[in-house]
GROMACS .gro file of N, CA and C in nm:
model
  492
    1MET      N    1  15.135   7.904  14.519
    1MET     CA    2  15.254   7.984  14.527
    1MET      C    3  15.216   8.132  14.540
    2THR      N    4  15.285   8.199  14.628
    2THR     CA    5  15.259   8.341  14.651
    2THR      C    6  15.387   8.421  14.629
    3LYS      N    7  15.371   8.548  14.609
    3LYS     CA    8  15.487   8.637  14.595
    3LYS      C    9  15.571   8.629  14.722
    4GLN      N   10  15.507   8.624  14.838
    4GLN     CA   11  15.582   8.617  14.963
    4GLN      C   12  15.675   8.496  14.964
    5TYR      N   13  15.626   8.383  14.915
    5TYR     CA   14  15.709   8.262  14.910
    5TYR      C   15  15.834   8.286  14.827
    6PHE      N   16  15.817   8.347  14.711
    6PHE     CA   17  15.932   8.371  14.624
    6PHE      C   18  16.023   8.480  14.678
    7GLN      N   19  15.967   8.575  14.752
    7GLN     CA   20  16.051   8.673  14.819
    7GLN      C   21  16.138   8.604  14.925
    8GLU      N   22  16.081   8.508  14.996
    8GLU     CA   23  16.158   8.432  15.094
    8GLU      C   24  16.268   8.352  15.026
    9LEU      N   25  16.236   8.292  14.911
    9LEU     CA   26  16.339   8.216  14.838
    9LEU      C   27  16.450   8.308  14.788
   10ALA      N   28  16.413   8.427  14.740
   10ALA     CA   29  16.514   8.521  14.692
   10ALA      C   30  16.601   8.570  14.808
   11GLU      N   31  16.541   8.591  14.925
   11GLU     CA   32  16.617   8.629  15.044
   11GLU      C   33  16.713   8.516  15.082
   12PHE      N   34  16.664   8.394  15.078
   12PHE     CA   35  16.748   8.278  15.106
   12PHE      C   36  16.865   8.271  15.008
   13ASN      N   37  16.836   8.289  14.880
   13ASN     CA   38  16.939   8.283  14.777
   13ASN      C   39  17.049   8.386  14.803
   14LEU      N   40  17.010   8.508  14.833
   14LEU     CA   41  17.106   8.614  14.862
   14LEU      C   42  17.184   8.583  14.990
   15TRP      N   43  17.115   8.539  15.092
   15TRP     CA   44  17.179   8.504  15.220
   15TRP      C   45  17.282   8.393  15.201
   16ALA      N   46  17.241   8.285  15.134
   16ALA     CA   47  17.331   8.170  15.114
   16ALA      C   48  17.448   8.207  15.024
   17ASN      N   49  17.422   8.282  14.918
   17ASN     CA   50  17.531   8.323  14.829
   17ASN      C   51  17.629   8.415  14.901
   18THR      N   52  17.581   8.500  14.990
   18THR     CA   53  17.669   8.588  15.067
   18THR      C   54  17.758   8.506  15.159
   19ILE      N   55  17.705   8.403  15.219
   19ILE     CA   56  17.786   8.315  15.304
   19ILE      C   57  17.896   8.250  15.221
   20VAL      N   58  17.859   8.197  15.105
   20VAL     CA   59  17.959   8.132  15.019
   20VAL      C   60  18.063   8.235  14.973
   21CYS      N   61  18.019   8.354  14.939
   21CYS     CA   62  18.113   8.459  14.899
   21CYS      C   63  18.211   8.490  15.012
   22ASN      N   64  18.163   8.489  15.135
   22ASN     CA   65  18.252   8.512  15.250
   22ASN      C   66  18.358   8.402  15.259
   23TRP      N   67  18.320   8.278  15.228
   23TRP     CA   68  18.418   8.170  15.224
   23TRP      C   69  18.519   8.194  15.113
   24LEU      N   70  18.468   8.232  14.997
   24LEU     CA   71  18.556   8.252  14.881
   24LEU      C   72  18.658   8.362  14.907
   25GLU      N   73  18.619   8.463  14.982
   25GLU     CA   74  18.713   8.571  15.015
   25GLU      C   75  18.831   8.520  15.096
   26GLN      N   76  18.815   8.407  15.162
   26GLN     CA   77  18.920   8.353  15.249
   26GLN      C   78  19.014   8.256  15.180
   27ILE      N   79  18.982   8.214  15.057
   27ILE     CA   80  19.068   8.115  14.991
   27ILE      C   81  19.174   8.187  14.906
   28SER      N   82  19.280   8.114  14.880
   28SER     CA   83  19.389   8.169  14.798
   28SER      C   84  19.351   8.162  14.650
   29ASP      N   85  19.425   8.235  14.569
   29ASP     CA   86  19.405   8.228  14.424
   29ASP      C   87  19.435   8.086  14.374
   30GLU      N   88  19.529   8.019  14.439
   30GLU     CA   89  19.561   7.881  14.400
   30GLU      C   90  19.440   7.791  14.424
   31GLN      N   91  19.376   7.804  14.540
   31GLN     CA   92  19.256   7.725  14.568
   31GLN      C   93  19.142   7.762  14.472
   32TRP      N   94  19.128   7.889  14.442
   32TRP     CA   95  19.025   7.942  14.352
   32TRP      C   96  19.033   7.877  14.214
   33LYS      N   97  19.156   7.859  14.166
   33LYS     CA   98  19.177   7.809  14.030
   33LYS      C   99  19.214   7.660  14.024
   34LYS      N  100  19.233   7.598  14.137
   34LYS     CA  101  19.277   7.458  14.143
   34LYS      C  102  19.181   7.368  14.066
   35GLU      N  103  19.236   7.277  13.987
   35GLU     CA  104  19.151   7.183  13.914
   35GLU      C  105  19.090   7.083  14.012
   36ILE      N  106  18.958   7.085  14.018
   36ILE     CA  107  18.881   6.992  14.100
   36ILE      C  108  18.763   6.949  14.013
   37ILE      N  109  18.757   6.824  13.984
   37ILE     CA  110  18.656   6.776  13.890
   37ILE      C  111  18.519   6.769  13.957
   38SER      N  112  18.425   6.837  13.897
   38SER     CA  113  18.284   6.837  13.937
   38SER      C  114  18.206   6.870  13.810
   39SER      N  115  18.095   6.939  13.820
   39SER     CA  116  18.026   6.983  13.699
   39SER      C  117  18.116   7.076  13.618
   40PHE      N  118  18.197   7.153  13.689
   40PHE     CA  119  18.295   7.242  13.629
   40PHE      C  120  18.429   7.213  13.695
   41ASN      N  121  18.538   7.253  13.633
   41ASN     CA  122  18.669   7.205  13.674
   41ASN      C  123  18.744   7.287  13.777
   42SER      N  124  18.679   7.384  13.837
   42SER     CA  125  18.743   7.460  13.945
   42SER      C  126  18.634   7.534  14.021
   43ILE      N  127  18.674   7.584  14.136
   43ILE     CA  128  18.581   7.668  14.213
   43ILE      C  129  18.545   7.790  14.131
   44GLN      N  130  18.644   7.852  14.067
   44GLN     CA  131  18.620   7.971  13.985
   44GLN      C  132  18.518   7.941  13.875
   45GLN      N  133  18.536   7.831  13.803
   45GLN     CA  134  18.445   7.799  13.693
   45GLN      C  135  18.304   7.769  13.743
   46THR      N  136  18.294   7.706  13.858
   46THR     CA  137  18.162   7.677  13.915
   46THR      C  138  18.093   7.806  13.958
   47VAL      N  139  18.167   7.894  14.025
   47VAL     CA  140  18.110   8.022  14.066
   47VAL      C  141  18.067   8.102  13.943
   48LEU      N  142  18.150   8.105  13.841
   48LEU     CA  143  18.114   8.180  13.721
   48LEU      C  144  17.989   8.122  13.655
   49HIS      N  145  17.974   7.992  13.658
   49HIS     CA  146  17.853   7.932  13.601
   49HIS      C  147  17.728   7.979  13.677
   50VAL      N  148  17.734   7.978  13.809
   50VAL     CA  149  17.620   8.020  13.889
   50VAL      C  150  17.588   8.167  13.861
   51ILE      N  151  17.691   8.251  13.859
   51ILE     CA  152  17.670   8.392  13.829
   51ILE      C  153  17.609   8.408  13.690
   52SER      N  154  17.663   8.336  13.593
   52SER     CA  155  17.615   8.346  13.454
   52SER      C  156  17.468   8.311  13.444
   53ALA      N  157  17.429   8.202  13.508
   53ALA     CA  158  17.290   8.157  13.502
   53ALA      C  159  17.198   8.256  13.573
   54GLU      N  160  17.235   8.297  13.693
   54GLU     CA  161  17.150   8.390  13.768
   54GLU      C  162  17.137   8.523  13.694
   55ASN      N  163  17.247   8.569  13.638
   55ASN     CA  164  17.247   8.695  13.563
   55ASN      C  165  17.161   8.682  13.436
   56ALA      N  166  17.175   8.571  13.365
   56ALA     CA  167  17.096   8.550  13.242
   56ALA      C  168  16.947   8.549  13.273
   57TRP      N  169  16.909   8.480  13.381
   57TRP     CA  170  16.767   8.478  13.417
   57TRP      C  171  16.718   8.616  13.458
   58LEU      N  172  16.798   8.688  13.534
   58LEU     CA  173  16.758   8.822  13.574
   58LEU      C  174  16.739   8.911  13.450
   59GLN      N  175  16.829   8.901  13.355
   59GLN     CA  176  16.815   8.979  13.232
   59GLN      C  177  16.691   8.937  13.153
   60ARG      N  178  16.665   8.808  13.148
   60ARG     CA  179  16.543   8.761  13.081
   60ARG      C  180  16.418   8.815  13.151
   61PHE      N  181  16.417   8.807  13.284
   61PHE     CA  182  16.302   8.858  13.359
   61PHE      C  183  16.279   9.006  13.331
   62ARG      N  184  16.386   9.079  13.317
   62ARG     CA  185  16.376   9.223  13.291
   62ARG      C  186  16.350   9.254  13.144
   63LYS      N  187  16.343   9.148  13.062
   63LYS     CA  188  16.323   9.162  12.916
   63LYS      C  189  16.440   9.234  12.851
   64GLU      N  190  16.559   9.211  12.903
   64GLU     CA  191  16.682   9.267  12.847
   64GLU      C  192  16.753   9.158  12.768
   65PRO      N  193  16.832   9.195  12.669
   65PRO     CA  194  16.916   9.092  12.604
   65PRO      C  195  17.012   9.037  12.709
   66PHE      N  196  17.033   8.907  12.705
   66PHE     CA  197  17.121   8.854  12.809
   66PHE      C  198  17.257   8.818  12.754
   67ASP      N  199  17.352   8.831  12.843
   67ASP     CA  200  17.491   8.802  12.812
   67ASP      C  201  17.530   8.678  12.893
   68TRP      N  202  17.571   8.571  12.823
   68TRP     CA  203  17.616   8.450  12.892
   68TRP      C  204  17.759   8.473  12.937
   69LEU      N  205  17.775   8.520  13.060
   69LEU     CA  206  17.904   8.562  13.112
   69LEU      C  207  18.008   8.452  13.110
   70GLN      N  208  17.965   8.328  13.121
   70GLN     CA  209  18.061   8.218  13.129
   70GLN      C  210  18.151   8.211  13.006
   71SER      N  211  18.104   8.262  12.894
   71SER     CA  212  18.185   8.256  12.773
   71SER      C  213  18.271   8.382  12.752
   72THR      N  214  18.251   8.486  12.836
   72THR     CA  215  18.322   8.611  12.811
   72THR      C  216  18.390   8.671  12.934
   73TYR      N  217  18.342   8.642  13.053
   73TYR     CA  218  18.386   8.713  13.174
   73TYR      C  219  18.524   8.667  13.219
   74LYS      N  220  18.611   8.762  13.246
   74LYS     CA  221  18.749   8.731  13.286
   74LYS      C  222  18.789   8.801  13.415
   75GLY      N  223  18.695   8.832  13.501
   75GLY     CA  224  18.723   8.909  13.622
   75GLY      C  225  18.810   8.834  13.722
   76THR      N  226  18.857   8.910  13.820
   76THR     CA  227  18.934   8.853  13.931
   76THR      C  228  18.838   8.781  14.027
   77LYS      N  229  18.895   8.713  14.122
   77LYS     CA  230  18.813   8.648  14.226
   77LYS      C  231  18.726   8.751  14.295
   78GLU      N  232  18.784   8.864  14.330
   78GLU     CA  233  18.711   8.969  14.399
   78GLU      C  234  18.598   9.024  14.312
   79GLU      N  235  18.623   9.038  14.183
   79GLU     CA  236  18.520   9.086  14.090
   79GLU      C  237  18.408   8.984  14.073
   80HIS      N  238  18.443   8.855  14.072
   80HIS     CA  239  18.340   8.750  14.067
   80HIS      C  240  18.249   8.762  14.190
   81ILE      N  241  18.311   8.773  14.307
   81ILE     CA  242  18.236   8.780  14.432
   81ILE      C  243  18.143   8.901  14.431
   82SER      N  244  18.194   9.015  14.391
   82SER     CA  245  18.113   9.137  14.386
   82SER      C  246  17.996   9.122  14.288
   83LEU      N  247  18.023   9.066  14.172
   83LEU     CA  248  17.918   9.047  14.072
   83LEU      C  249  17.813   8.948  14.121
   84TRP      N  250  17.854   8.843  14.190
   84TRP     CA  251  17.759   8.744  14.241
   84TRP      C  252  17.666   8.809  14.343
   85LYS      N  253  17.722   8.887  14.435
   85LYS     CA  254  17.639   8.955  14.534
   85LYS      C  255  17.543   9.052  14.467
   86LYS      N  256  17.591   9.126  14.369
   86LYS     CA  257  17.508   9.223  14.297
   86LYS      C  258  17.395   9.153  14.221
   87THR      N  259  17.426   9.044  14.156
   87THR     CA  260  17.324   8.971  14.080
   87THR      C  261  17.218   8.912  14.172
   88SER      N  262  17.260   8.854  14.283
   88SER     CA  263  17.165   8.797  14.379
   88SER      C  264  17.076   8.905  14.440
   89ALA      N  265  17.135   9.021  14.469
   89ALA     CA  266  17.055   9.133  14.520
   89ALA      C  267  16.957   9.182  14.413
   90GLY      N  268  17.000   9.181  14.288
   90GLY     CA  269  16.912   9.220  14.178
   90GLY      C  270  16.794   9.126  14.162
   91LEU      N  271  16.818   8.996  14.178
   91LEU     CA  272  16.709   8.898  14.171
   91LEU      C  273  16.610   8.923  14.283
   92LYS      N  274  16.662   8.944  14.403
   92LYS     CA  275  16.574   8.971  14.517
   92LYS      C  276  16.490   9.097  14.492
   93ALA      N  277  16.552   9.201  14.442
   93ALA     CA  278  16.481   9.326  14.414
   93ALA      C  279  16.376   9.307  14.305
   94PHE      N  280  16.410   9.230  14.201
   94PHE     CA  281  16.313   9.206  14.094
   94PHE      C  282  16.189   9.134  14.148
   95ILE      N  283  16.212   9.029  14.224
   95ILE     CA  284  16.098   8.954  14.279
   95ILE      C  285  16.019   9.043  14.375
   96GLY      N  286  16.088   9.131  14.447
   96GLY     CA  287  16.020   9.222  14.539
   96GLY      C  288  15.924   9.317  14.470
   97THR      N  289  15.952   9.352  14.346
   97THR     CA  290  15.865   9.443  14.272
   97THR      C  291  15.773   9.371  14.173
   98PHE      N  292  15.785   9.238  14.168
   98PHE     CA  293  15.707   9.159  14.073
   98PHE      C  294  15.560   9.156  14.116
   99ASP      N  295  15.471   9.168  14.021
   99ASP     CA  296  15.327   9.167  14.049
   99ASP      C  297  15.280   9.022  14.068
  100GLU      N  298  15.230   8.994  14.186
  100GLU     CA  299  15.190   8.857  14.221
  100GLU      C  300  15.093   8.796  14.120
  101LYS      N  301  15.008   8.876  14.061
  101LYS     CA  302  14.910   8.821  13.967
  101LYS      C  303  14.976   8.765  13.841
  102ASP      N  304  15.104   8.797  13.820
  102ASP     CA  305  15.174   8.749  13.702
  102ASP      C  306  15.256   8.622  13.727
  103LEU      N  307  15.249   8.565  13.847
  103LEU     CA  308  15.328   8.446  13.877
  103LEU      C  309  15.298   8.330  13.781
  104ASN      N  310  15.172   8.318  13.738
  104ASN     CA  311  15.136   8.210  13.646
  104ASN      C  312  15.150   8.249  13.499
  105THR      N  313  15.190   8.373  13.473
  105THR     CA  314  15.211   8.419  13.336
  105THR      C  315  15.340   8.360  13.281
  106ASN      N  316  15.336   8.318  13.156
  106ASN     CA  317  15.455   8.262  13.094
  106ASN      C  318  15.553   8.371  13.051
  107LEU      N  319  15.680   8.340  13.068
  107LEU     CA  320  15.786   8.421  13.012
  107LEU      C  321  15.837   8.349  12.888
  108ASP      N  322  15.837   8.415  12.776
  108ASP     CA  323  15.893   8.360  12.652
  108ASP      C  324  16.042   8.394  12.652
  109PHE      N  325  16.125   8.295  12.626
  109PHE     CA  326  16.269   8.317  12.626
  109PHE      C  327  16.335   8.217  12.531
  110LYS      N  328  16.461   8.242  12.505
  110LYS     CA  329  16.540   8.149  12.425
  110LYS      C  330  16.644   8.085  12.514
  111ARG      N  331  16.658   7.956  12.497
  111ARG     CA  332  16.762   7.884  12.569
  111ARG      C  333  16.897   7.918  12.507
  112LEU      N  334  17.004   7.875  12.570
  112LEU     CA  335  17.139   7.905  12.519
  112LEU      C  336  17.159   7.853  12.377
  113ASN      N  337  17.092   7.742  12.344
  113ASN     CA  338  17.105   7.686  12.209
  113ASN      C  339  17.015   7.755  12.108
  114GLY      N  340  16.943   7.859  12.149
  114GLY     CA  341  16.856   7.935  12.060
  114GLY      C  342  16.713   7.885  12.052
  115GLU      N  343  16.685   7.773  12.117
  115GLU     CA  344  16.550   7.716  12.115
  115GLU      C  345  16.454   7.805  12.193
  116ALA      N  346  16.340   7.836  12.130
  116ALA     CA  347  16.237   7.916  12.196
  116ALA      C  348  16.167   7.831  12.301
  117PHE      N  349  16.136   7.894  12.413
  117PHE     CA  350  16.073   7.824  12.524
  117PHE      C  351  15.981   7.921  12.596
  118SER      N  352  15.887   7.868  12.672
  118SER     CA  353  15.794   7.950  12.748
  118SER      C  354  15.755   7.875  12.874
  119MET      N  355  15.770   7.942  12.988
  119MET     CA  356  15.737   7.881  13.117
  119MET      C  357  15.682   7.988  13.210
  120PRO      N  358  15.599   7.949  13.309
  120PRO     CA  359  15.548   8.048  13.405
  120PRO      C  360  15.660   8.100  13.496
  121TYR      N  361  15.646   8.227  13.532
  121TYR     CA  362  15.745   8.291  13.618
  121TYR      C  363  15.767   8.212  13.746
  122TYR      N  364  15.660   8.160  13.807
  122TYR     CA  365  15.680   8.093  13.936
  122TYR      C  366  15.773   7.974  13.921
  123GLN      N  367  15.766   7.902  13.811
  123GLN     CA  368  15.856   7.789  13.789
  123GLN      C  369  15.999   7.836  13.767
  124LEU      N  370  16.014   7.946  13.697
  124LEU     CA  371  16.148   7.998  13.669
  124LEU      C  372  16.213   8.055  13.795
  125PHE      N  373  16.135   8.125  13.878
  125PHE     CA  374  16.189   8.175  14.005
  125PHE      C  375  16.239   8.057  14.090
  126ALA      N  376  16.157   7.953  14.099
  126ALA     CA  377  16.196   7.835  14.178
  126ALA      C  378  16.321   7.771  14.118
  127HIS      N  379  16.326   7.764  13.986
  127HIS     CA  380  16.442   7.704  13.920
  127HIS      C  381  16.571   7.779  13.952
  128VAL      N  382  16.569   7.911  13.943
  128VAL     CA  383  16.690   7.990  13.966
  128VAL      C  384  16.746   7.963  14.106
  129VAL      N  385  16.659   7.963  14.205
  129VAL     CA  386  16.704   7.940  14.342
  129VAL      C  387  16.751   7.795  14.359
  130ASN      N  388  16.679   7.700  14.304
  130ASN     CA  389  16.719   7.559  14.315
  130ASN      C  390  16.852   7.535  14.245
  131HIS      N  391  16.873   7.596  14.130
  131HIS     CA  392  16.999   7.582  14.057
  131HIS      C  393  17.115   7.632  14.143
  132GLY      N  394  17.097   7.745  14.208
  132GLY     CA  395  17.201   7.797  14.296
  132GLY      C  396  17.229   7.704  14.412
  133THR      N  397  17.124   7.647  14.469
  133THR     CA  398  17.140   7.554  14.581
  133THR      C  399  17.222   7.432  14.539
  134TYR      N  400  17.192   7.380  14.422
  134TYR     CA  401  17.265   7.264  14.368
  134TYR      C  402  17.415   7.294  14.360
  135HIS      N  403  17.449   7.407  14.299
  135HIS     CA  404  17.590   7.438  14.281
  135HIS      C  405  17.657   7.484  14.409
  136ARG      N  406  17.585   7.546  14.502
  136ARG     CA  407  17.646   7.577  14.632
  136ARG      C  408  17.688   7.448  14.702
  137GLY      N  409  17.608   7.344  14.689
  137GLY     CA  410  17.645   7.215  14.746
  137GLY      C  411  17.773   7.161  14.685
  138GLN      N  412  17.786   7.178  14.554
  138GLN     CA  413  17.911   7.136  14.489
  138GLN      C  414  18.028   7.219  14.541
  139LEU      N  415  18.005   7.348  14.558
  139LEU     CA  416  18.113   7.435  14.605
  139LEU      C  417  18.161   7.396  14.745
  140VAL      N  418  18.070   7.352  14.830
  140VAL     CA  419  18.110   7.305  14.963
  140VAL      C  420  18.210   7.191  14.950
  141THR      N  421  18.177   7.094  14.865
  141THR     CA  422  18.266   6.979  14.844
  141THR      C  423  18.398   7.023  14.781
  142MET      N  424  18.391   7.111  14.683
  142MET     CA  425  18.512   7.157  14.615
  142MET      C  426  18.601   7.236  14.710
  143LEU      N  427  18.541   7.321  14.792
  143LEU     CA  428  18.619   7.398  14.889
  143LEU      C  429  18.691   7.304  14.986
  144ARG      N  430  18.622   7.203  15.032
  144ARG     CA  431  18.685   7.107  15.124
  144ARG      C  432  18.800   7.035  15.054
  145GLN      N  433  18.779   6.997  14.928
  145GLN     CA  434  18.886   6.930  14.853
  145GLN      C  435  19.005   7.022  14.830
  146ALA      N  436  18.980   7.152  14.826
  146ALA     CA  437  19.088   7.249  14.808
  146ALA      C  438  19.155   7.284  14.941
  147GLY      N  439  19.107   7.225  15.051
  147GLY     CA  440  19.169   7.247  15.181
  147GLY      C  441  19.102   7.352  15.268
  148PHE      N  442  18.990   7.407  15.224
  148PHE     CA  443  18.918   7.507  15.304
  148PHE      C  444  18.807   7.435  15.380
  149THR      N  445  18.812   7.440  15.511
  149THR     CA  446  18.716   7.365  15.592
  149THR      C  447  18.630   7.451  15.684
  150ASN      N  448  18.647   7.582  15.680
  150ASN     CA  449  18.569   7.671  15.766
  150ASN      C  450  18.432   7.695  15.703
  151ILE      N  451  18.356   7.587  15.692
  151ILE     CA  452  18.230   7.588  15.618
  151ILE      C  453  18.114   7.563  15.715
  152GLY      N  454  18.009   7.641  15.702
  152GLY     CA  455  17.888   7.624  15.781
  152GLY      C  456  17.771   7.592  15.691
  153SER      N  457  17.655   7.599  15.745
  153SER     CA  458  17.534   7.563  15.673
  153SER      C  459  17.480   7.680  15.591
  154THR      N  460  17.427   7.647  15.475
  154THR     CA  461  17.354   7.743  15.392
  154THR      C  462  17.213   7.691  15.365
  155ASP      N  463  17.163   7.608  15.454
  155ASP     CA  464  17.029   7.552  15.437
  155ASP      C  465  16.921   7.657  15.454
  156LEU      N  466  16.811   7.641  15.384
  156LEU     CA  467  16.698   7.731  15.389
  156LEU      C  468  16.649   7.753  15.531
  157LEU      N  469  16.656   7.651  15.612
  157LEU     CA  470  16.611   7.663  15.750
  157LEU      C  471  16.685   7.776  15.824
  158GLY      N  472  16.809   7.802  15.785
  158GLY     CA  473  16.885   7.909  15.847
  158GLY      C  474  16.820   8.045  15.828
  159VAL      N  475  16.762   8.068  15.712
  159VAL     CA  476  16.692   8.195  15.686
  159VAL      C  477  16.565   8.202  15.770
  160TYR      N  478  16.492   8.092  15.774
  160TYR     CA  479  16.369   8.091  15.852
  160TYR      C  480  16.396   8.109  16.002
  161ARG      N  481  16.506   8.051  16.049
  161ARG     CA  482  16.543   8.064  16.190
  161ARG      C  483  16.579   8.207  16.226
  162LYS      N  484  16.642   8.280  16.133
  162LYS     CA  485  16.681   8.417  16.164
  162LYS      C  486  16.566   8.514  16.144
  163GLY      N  487  16.453   8.468  16.092
  163GLY     CA  488  16.334   8.551  16.080
  163GLY      C  489  16.334   8.643  15.960
  164ALA      N  490  16.393   8.600  15.850
  164ALA     CA  491  16.400   8.684  15.729
  164ALA      C  492  16.262   8.710  15.670
   0.00000   0.00000   0.00000
């Protein structure tokens, strides 16, 4: 694993999240809040979970206390979208300044349940991007169930094809 690889993944994450955010800008508040059973019960709740996780990891990487937004955040759809873009850009910027020699260094952190844990940065970087990919896939299905069908691909190959 190299820093360049993780920079590519962070670019992909930002690119794919921006595409999804563009879709979200087109849906109604009714579609945003509509109950659709998946890992979370609405598009809004799923988006907030992804933002919460990405933000928590970014704060952990920066050695800042983290705020689990899913339990406190009450923003509008537009504020969710803005925060998601900002968080994804922050992750990309963090990885861009990360020292490659530290990829195998463990980050000590606490899980949401308070359990202490330690894992290498390279595994955590991969996890954050993979977690987002998982939930973006759910959002595609949820958006279609809510009646939004103007959906395209957010596959990693799309970033490689555009030469990111």
